[in-house]
PDB file of C-alpha atoms in Angstrom:
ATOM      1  CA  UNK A   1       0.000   0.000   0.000  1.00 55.00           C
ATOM      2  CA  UNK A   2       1.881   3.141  -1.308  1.00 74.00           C
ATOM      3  CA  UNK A   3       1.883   6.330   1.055  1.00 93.00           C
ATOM      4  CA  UNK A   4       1.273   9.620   0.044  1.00 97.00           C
ATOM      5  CA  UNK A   5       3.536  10.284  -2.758  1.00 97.00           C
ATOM      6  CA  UNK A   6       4.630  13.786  -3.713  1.00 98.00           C
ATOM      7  CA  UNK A   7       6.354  15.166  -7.064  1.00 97.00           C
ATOM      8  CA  UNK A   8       8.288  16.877  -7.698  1.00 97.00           C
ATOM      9  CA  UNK A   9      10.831  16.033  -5.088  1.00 97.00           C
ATOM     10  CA  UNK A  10      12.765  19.126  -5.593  1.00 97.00           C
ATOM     11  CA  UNK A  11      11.814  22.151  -7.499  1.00 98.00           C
ATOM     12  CA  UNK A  12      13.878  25.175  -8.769  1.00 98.00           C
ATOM     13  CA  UNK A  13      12.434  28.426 -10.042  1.00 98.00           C
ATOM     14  CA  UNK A  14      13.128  31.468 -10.811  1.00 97.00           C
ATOM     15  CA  UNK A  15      11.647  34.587  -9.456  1.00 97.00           C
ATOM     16  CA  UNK A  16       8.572  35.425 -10.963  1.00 97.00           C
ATOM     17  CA  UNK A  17       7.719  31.473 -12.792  1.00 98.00           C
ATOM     18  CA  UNK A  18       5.173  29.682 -11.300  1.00 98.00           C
ATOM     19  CA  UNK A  19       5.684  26.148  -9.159  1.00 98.00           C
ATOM     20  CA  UNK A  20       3.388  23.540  -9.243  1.00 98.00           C
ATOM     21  CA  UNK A  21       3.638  20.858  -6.559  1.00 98.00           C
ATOM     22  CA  UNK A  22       1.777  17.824  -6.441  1.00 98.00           C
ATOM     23  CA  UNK A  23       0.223  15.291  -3.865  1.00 98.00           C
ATOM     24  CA  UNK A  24      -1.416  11.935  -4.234  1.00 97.00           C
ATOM     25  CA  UNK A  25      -3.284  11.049  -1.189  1.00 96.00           C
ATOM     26  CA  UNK A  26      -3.092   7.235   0.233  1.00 94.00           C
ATOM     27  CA  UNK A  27      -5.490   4.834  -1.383  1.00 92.00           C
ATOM     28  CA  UNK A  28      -8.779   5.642   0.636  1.00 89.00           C
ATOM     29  CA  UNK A  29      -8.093   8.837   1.243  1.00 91.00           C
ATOM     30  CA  UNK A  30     -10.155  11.629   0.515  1.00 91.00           C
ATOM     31  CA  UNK A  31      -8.373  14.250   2.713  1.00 93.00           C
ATOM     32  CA  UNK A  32      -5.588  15.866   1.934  1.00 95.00           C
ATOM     33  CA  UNK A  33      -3.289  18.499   3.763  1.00 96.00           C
ATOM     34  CA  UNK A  34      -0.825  21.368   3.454  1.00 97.00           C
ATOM     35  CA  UNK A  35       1.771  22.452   5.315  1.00 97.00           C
ATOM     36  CA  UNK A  36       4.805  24.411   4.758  1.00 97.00           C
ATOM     37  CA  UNK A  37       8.802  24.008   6.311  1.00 96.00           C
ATOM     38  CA  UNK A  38      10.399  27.446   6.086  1.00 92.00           C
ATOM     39  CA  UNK A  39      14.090  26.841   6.587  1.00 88.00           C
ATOM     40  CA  UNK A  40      15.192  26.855  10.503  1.00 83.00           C
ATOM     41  CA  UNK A  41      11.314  26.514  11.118  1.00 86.00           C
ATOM     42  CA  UNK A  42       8.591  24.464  12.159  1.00 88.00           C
ATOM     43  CA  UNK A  43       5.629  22.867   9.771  1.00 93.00           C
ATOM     44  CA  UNK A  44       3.051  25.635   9.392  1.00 95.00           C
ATOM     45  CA  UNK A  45      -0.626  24.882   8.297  1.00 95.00           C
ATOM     46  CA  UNK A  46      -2.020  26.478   5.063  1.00 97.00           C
ATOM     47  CA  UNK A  47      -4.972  24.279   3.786  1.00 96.00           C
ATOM     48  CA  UNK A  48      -7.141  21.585   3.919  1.00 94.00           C
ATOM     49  CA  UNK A  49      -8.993  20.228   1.579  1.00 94.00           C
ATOM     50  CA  UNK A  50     -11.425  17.438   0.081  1.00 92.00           C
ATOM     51  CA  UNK A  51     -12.229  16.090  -2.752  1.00 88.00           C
ATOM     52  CA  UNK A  52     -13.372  19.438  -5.145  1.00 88.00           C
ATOM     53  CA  UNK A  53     -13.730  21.765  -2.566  1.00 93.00           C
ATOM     54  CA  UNK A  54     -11.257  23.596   0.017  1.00 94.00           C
ATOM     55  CA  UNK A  55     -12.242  23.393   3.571  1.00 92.00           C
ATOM     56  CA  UNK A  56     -10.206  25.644   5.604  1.00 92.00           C
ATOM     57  CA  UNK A  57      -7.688  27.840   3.786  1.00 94.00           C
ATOM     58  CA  UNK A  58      -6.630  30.092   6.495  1.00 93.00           C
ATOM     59  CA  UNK A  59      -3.277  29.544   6.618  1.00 94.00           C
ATOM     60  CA  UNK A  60      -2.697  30.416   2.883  1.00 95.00           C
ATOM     61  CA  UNK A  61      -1.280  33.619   1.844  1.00 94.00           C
ATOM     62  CA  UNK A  62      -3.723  35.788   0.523  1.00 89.00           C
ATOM     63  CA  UNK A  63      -1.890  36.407  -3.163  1.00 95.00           C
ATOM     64  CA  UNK A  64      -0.171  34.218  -5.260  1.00 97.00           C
ATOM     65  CA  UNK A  65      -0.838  30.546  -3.748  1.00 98.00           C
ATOM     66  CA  UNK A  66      -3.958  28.589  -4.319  1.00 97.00           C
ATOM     67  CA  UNK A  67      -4.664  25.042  -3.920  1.00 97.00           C
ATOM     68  CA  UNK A  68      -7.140  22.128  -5.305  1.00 96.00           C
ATOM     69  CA  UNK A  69      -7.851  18.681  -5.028  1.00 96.00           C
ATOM     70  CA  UNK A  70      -9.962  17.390  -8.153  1.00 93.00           C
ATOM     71  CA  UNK A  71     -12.483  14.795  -8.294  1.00 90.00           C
ATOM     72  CA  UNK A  72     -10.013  12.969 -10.840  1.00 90.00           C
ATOM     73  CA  UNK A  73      -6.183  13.440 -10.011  1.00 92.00           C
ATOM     74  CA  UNK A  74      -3.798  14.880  -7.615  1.00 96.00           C
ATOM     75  CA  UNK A  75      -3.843  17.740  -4.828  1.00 97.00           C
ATOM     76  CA  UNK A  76      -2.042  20.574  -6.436  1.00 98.00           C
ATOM     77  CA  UNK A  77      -0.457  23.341  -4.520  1.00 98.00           C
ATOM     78  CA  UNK A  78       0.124  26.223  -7.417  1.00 98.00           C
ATOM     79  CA  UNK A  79       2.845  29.323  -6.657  1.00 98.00           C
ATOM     80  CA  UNK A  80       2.502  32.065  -8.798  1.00 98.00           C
ATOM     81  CA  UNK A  81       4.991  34.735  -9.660  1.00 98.00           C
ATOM     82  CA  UNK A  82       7.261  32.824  -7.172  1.00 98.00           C
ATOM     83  CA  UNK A  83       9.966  34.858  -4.719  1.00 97.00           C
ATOM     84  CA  UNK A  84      12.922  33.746  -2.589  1.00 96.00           C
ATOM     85  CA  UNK A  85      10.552  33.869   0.291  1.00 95.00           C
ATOM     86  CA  UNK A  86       8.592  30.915  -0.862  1.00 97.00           C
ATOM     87  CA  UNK A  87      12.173  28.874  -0.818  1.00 97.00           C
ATOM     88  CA  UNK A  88      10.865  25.928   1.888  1.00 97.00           C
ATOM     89  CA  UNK A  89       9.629  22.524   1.903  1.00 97.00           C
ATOM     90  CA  UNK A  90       5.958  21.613   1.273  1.00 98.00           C
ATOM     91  CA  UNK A  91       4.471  18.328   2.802  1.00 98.00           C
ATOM     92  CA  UNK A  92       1.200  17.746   2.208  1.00 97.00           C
ATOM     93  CA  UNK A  93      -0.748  14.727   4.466  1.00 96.00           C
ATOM     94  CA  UNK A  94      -3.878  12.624   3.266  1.00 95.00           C
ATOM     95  CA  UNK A  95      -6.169  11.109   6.033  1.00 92.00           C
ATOM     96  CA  UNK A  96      -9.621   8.529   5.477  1.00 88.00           C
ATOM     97  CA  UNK A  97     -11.955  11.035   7.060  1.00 78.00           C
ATOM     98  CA  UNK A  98     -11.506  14.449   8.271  1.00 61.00           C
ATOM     99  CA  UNK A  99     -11.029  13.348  11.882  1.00 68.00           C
ATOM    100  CA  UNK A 100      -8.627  10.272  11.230  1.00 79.00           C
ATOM    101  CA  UNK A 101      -4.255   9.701  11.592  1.00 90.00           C
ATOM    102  CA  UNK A 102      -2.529  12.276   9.256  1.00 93.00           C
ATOM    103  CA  UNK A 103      -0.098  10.448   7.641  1.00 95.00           C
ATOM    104  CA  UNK A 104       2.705  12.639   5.429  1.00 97.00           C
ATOM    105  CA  UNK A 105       4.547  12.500   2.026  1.00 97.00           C
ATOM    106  CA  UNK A 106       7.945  13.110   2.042  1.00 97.00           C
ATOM    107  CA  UNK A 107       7.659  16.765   0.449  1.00 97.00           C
ATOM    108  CA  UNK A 108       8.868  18.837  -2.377  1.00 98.00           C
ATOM    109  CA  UNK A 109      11.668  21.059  -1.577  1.00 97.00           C
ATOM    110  CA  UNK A 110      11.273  24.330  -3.485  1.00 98.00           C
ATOM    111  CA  UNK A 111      13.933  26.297  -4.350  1.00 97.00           C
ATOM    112  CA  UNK A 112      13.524  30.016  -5.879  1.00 97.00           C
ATOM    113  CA  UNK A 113      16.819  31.792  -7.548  1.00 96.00           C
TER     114      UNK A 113
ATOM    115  CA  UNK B   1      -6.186  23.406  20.039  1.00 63.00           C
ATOM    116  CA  UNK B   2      -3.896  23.711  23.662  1.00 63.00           C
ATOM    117  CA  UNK B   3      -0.606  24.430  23.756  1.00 88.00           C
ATOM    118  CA  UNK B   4       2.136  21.768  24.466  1.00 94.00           C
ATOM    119  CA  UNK B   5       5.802  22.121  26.231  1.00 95.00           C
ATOM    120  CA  UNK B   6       8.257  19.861  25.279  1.00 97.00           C
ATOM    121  CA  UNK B   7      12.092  20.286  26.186  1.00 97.00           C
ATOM    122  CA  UNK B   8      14.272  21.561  23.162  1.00 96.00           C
ATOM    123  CA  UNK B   9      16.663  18.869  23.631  1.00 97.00           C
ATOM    124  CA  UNK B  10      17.585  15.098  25.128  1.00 97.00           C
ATOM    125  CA  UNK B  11      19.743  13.063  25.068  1.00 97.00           C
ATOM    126  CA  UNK B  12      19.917   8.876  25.103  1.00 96.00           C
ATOM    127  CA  UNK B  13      22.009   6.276  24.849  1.00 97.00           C
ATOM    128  CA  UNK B  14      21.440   3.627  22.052  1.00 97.00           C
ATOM    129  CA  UNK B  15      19.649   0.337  23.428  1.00 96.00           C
ATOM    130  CA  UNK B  16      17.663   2.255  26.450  1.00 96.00           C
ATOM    131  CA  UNK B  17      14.656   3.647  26.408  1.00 97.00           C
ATOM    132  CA  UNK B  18      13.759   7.262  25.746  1.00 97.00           C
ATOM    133  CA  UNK B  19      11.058   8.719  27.586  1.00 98.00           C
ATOM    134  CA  UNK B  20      10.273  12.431  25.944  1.00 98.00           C
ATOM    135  CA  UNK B  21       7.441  14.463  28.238  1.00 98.00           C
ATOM    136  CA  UNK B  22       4.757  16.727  27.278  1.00 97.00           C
ATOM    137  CA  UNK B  23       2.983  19.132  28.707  1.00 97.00           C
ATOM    138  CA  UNK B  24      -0.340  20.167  27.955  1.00 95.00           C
ATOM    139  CA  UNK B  25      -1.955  21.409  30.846  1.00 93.00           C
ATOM    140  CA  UNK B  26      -4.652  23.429  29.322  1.00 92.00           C
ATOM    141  CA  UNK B  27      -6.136  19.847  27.613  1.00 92.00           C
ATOM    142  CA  UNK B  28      -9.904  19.972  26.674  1.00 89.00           C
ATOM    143  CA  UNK B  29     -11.953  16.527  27.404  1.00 87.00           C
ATOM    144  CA  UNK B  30     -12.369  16.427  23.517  1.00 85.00           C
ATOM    145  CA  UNK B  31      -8.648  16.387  22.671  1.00 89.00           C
ATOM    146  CA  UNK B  32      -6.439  14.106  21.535  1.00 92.00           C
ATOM    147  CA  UNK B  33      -2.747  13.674  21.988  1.00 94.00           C
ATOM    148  CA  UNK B  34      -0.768  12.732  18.551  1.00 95.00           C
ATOM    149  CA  UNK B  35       2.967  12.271  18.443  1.00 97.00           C
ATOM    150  CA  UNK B  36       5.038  12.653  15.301  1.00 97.00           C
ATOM    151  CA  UNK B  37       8.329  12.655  14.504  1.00 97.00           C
ATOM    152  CA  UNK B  38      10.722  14.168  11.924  1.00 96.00           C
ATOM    153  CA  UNK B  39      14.146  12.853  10.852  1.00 95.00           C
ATOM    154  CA  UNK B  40      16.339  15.246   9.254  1.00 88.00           C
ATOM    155  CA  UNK B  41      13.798  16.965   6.929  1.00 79.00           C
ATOM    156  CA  UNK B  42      11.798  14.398   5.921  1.00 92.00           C
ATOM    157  CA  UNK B  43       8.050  14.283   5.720  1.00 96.00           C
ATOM    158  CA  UNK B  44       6.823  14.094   9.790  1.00 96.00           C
ATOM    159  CA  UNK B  45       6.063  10.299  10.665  1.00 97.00           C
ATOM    160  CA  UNK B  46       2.914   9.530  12.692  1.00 96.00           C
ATOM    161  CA  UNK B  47       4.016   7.565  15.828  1.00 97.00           C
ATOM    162  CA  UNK B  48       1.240   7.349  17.885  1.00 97.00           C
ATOM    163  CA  UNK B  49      -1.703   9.266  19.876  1.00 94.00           C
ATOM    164  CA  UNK B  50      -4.205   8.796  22.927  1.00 94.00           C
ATOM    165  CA  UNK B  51      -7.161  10.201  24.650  1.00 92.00           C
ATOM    166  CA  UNK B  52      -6.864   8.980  27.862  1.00 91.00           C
ATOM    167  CA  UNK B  53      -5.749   5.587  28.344  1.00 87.00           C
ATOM    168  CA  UNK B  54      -2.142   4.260  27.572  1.00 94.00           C
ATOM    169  CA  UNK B  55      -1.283   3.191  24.632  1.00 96.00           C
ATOM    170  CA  UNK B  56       1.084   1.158  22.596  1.00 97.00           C
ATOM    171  CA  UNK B  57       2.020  -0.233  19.305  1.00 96.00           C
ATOM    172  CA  UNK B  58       5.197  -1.439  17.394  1.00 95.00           C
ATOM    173  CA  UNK B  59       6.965   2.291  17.731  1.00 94.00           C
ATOM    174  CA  UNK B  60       6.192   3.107  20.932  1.00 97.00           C
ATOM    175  CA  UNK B  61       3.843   3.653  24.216  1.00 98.00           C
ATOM    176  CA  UNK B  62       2.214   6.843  25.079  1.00 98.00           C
ATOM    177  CA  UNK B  63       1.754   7.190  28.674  1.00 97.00           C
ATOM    178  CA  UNK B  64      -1.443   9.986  29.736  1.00 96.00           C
ATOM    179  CA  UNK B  65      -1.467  11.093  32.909  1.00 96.00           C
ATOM    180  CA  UNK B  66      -4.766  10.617  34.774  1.00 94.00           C
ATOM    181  CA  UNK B  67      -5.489  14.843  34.884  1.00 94.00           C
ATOM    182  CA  UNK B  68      -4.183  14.276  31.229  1.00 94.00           C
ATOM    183  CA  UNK B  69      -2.549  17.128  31.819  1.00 95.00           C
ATOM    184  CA  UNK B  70       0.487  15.387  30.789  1.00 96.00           C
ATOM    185  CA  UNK B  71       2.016  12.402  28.625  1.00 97.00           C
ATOM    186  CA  UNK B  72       5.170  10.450  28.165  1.00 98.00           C
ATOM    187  CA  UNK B  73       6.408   9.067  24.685  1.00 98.00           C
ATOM    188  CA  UNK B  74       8.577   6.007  25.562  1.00 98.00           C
ATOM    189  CA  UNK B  75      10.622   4.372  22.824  1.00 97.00           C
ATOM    190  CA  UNK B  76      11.356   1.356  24.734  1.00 96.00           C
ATOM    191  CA  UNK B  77      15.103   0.453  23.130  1.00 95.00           C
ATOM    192  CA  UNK B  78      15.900   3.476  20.868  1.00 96.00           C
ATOM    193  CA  UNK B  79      18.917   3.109  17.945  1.00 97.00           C
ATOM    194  CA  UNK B  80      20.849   5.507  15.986  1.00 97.00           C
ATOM    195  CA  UNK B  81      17.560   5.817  13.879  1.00 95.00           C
ATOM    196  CA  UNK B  82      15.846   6.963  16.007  1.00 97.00           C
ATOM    197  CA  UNK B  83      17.840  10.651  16.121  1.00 97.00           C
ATOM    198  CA  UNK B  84      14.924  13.132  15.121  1.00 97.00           C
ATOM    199  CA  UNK B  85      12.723  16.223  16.168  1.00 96.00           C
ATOM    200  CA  UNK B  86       9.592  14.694  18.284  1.00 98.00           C
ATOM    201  CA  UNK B  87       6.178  16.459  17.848  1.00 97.00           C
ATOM    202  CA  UNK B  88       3.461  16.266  20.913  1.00 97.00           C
ATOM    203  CA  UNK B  89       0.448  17.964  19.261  1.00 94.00           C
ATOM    204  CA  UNK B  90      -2.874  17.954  20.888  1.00 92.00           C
ATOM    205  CA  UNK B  91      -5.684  18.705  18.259  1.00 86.00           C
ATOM    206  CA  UNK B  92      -9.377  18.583  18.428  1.00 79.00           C
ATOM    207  CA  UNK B  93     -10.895  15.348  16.292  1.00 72.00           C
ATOM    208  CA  UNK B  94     -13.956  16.889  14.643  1.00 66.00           C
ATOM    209  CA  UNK B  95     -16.026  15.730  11.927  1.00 57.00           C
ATOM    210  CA  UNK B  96     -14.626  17.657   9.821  1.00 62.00           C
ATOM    211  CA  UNK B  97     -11.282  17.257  10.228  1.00 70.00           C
ATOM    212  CA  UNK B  98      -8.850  19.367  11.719  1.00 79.00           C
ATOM    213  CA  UNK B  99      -5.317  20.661  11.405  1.00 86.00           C
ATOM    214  CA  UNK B 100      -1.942  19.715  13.348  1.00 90.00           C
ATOM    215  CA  UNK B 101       0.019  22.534  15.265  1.00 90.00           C
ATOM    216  CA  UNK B 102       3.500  21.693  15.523  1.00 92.00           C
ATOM    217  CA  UNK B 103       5.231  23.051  18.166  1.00 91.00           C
ATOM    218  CA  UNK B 104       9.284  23.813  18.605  1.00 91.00           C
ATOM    219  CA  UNK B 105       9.265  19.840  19.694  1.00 95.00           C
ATOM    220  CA  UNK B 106      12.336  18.197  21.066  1.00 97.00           C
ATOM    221  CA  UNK B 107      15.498  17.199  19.556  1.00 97.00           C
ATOM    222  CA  UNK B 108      16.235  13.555  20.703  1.00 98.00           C
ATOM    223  CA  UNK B 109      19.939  12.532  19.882  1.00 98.00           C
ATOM    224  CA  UNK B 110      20.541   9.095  20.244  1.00 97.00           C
ATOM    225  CA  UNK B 111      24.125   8.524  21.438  1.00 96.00           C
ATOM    226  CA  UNK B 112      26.220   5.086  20.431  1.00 95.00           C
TER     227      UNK B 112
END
């Protein structure tokens, strides 16, 4: 039973390109999370979401970053106009139910020049 | 969700157990303790969690005080593998699902 796989491993951009990161959820799982790893810092929150719709986004920032998990498909966390402040790792976690064990992918490391 | 104290850092040596508190005196009766763990930037690993009885599978025991103020993560003959950052987290189970707050954690080194 594969665990929540993420891709790309490691992603480098460019200021002002977009990054796309990507999460498949466990098999069963409907829920899927995202946090982000600044460097030197602990995992923060930013969104939640199930299957086509988002169900707490308040620890997104406002501009630039949006997120969606499709009815067919993958999570995808999208960065637009990227900046050296969004240089961290992103781990995103799938559970069965909303209320259920969290269980993490090993996260895409993001890199912005 | 309540806040958690953990100490920054421990030490143990490899083969004995590691016993890593928490503190989480401001618990709710609907709250659950979790405990993850990260090793060296990897994804966090889900060890274990409790309400309020002890419990224990093939990582480790959780021990929750009776007040549940409190709980111990024991990691009953800890190797080199072991070495990580150790997450208590206590979060709310709703039906709806709820995020994890990670704390600062503690470092556990695991010595040869």
């Amino acid at each position: 039973n594969a665990g929540v796989m993420q891709n790309p491993r490691h992603l480098v951009r460019r200021r002002g390109q977009e990054a796309r990161l990507r999460c498949s959820p466990m098999k069963g799982h409907s829920h899927v999370y995202w946090y982000r790893q600044l460097p030197e810092e602990g995992l923060k929150f930013m969104v939640y979401l199930q299957k086509e719709n988002i169900i707490d986004e308040s620890g997104m920032p406002k501009e630039r970053f949006s997120a969606e998990f499709p009815k067919e498909g993958p999570s995808i966390l999208r960065i637009q106009q990227v900046v050296r402040g969004d240089s961290a790792a992103y781990f995103c976690a799938s559970a069965r139910t909303g209320q259920e064990t969290q269980y993490f992918g090993p996260g895409t490391r993001l890199l912005v020049l | 969700d309540a806040k958690t104290t953990q100490p920054t850092s421990m030490d143990c040596a490899e083969g004995r157990a590691a016993n890593l508190p928490c503190n989480h005196s401001t618990i709710s009766g609907n709250e659950y303790v979790y405990w993850y763990r990260q090793i060296h930037s990897q994804g966090p690993q889900y060890i274990i969690h409790g309400l309020k009885n002890n419990e224990t599978n093939e990582m480790a025991s959780l021990i929750i005080t009776e007040d549940r103020k409190s709980s111990t993560l024991i990691l009953p003959h800890a190797t080199l593998r072991d070495t990580a950052v150790y997450y208590c987290i206590v979060r709310v189970v709703e039906t709806s699902g709820s995020r994890l707050t990670f704390g600062e954690g503690t470092q556990l080194t695991v010595n040869p």
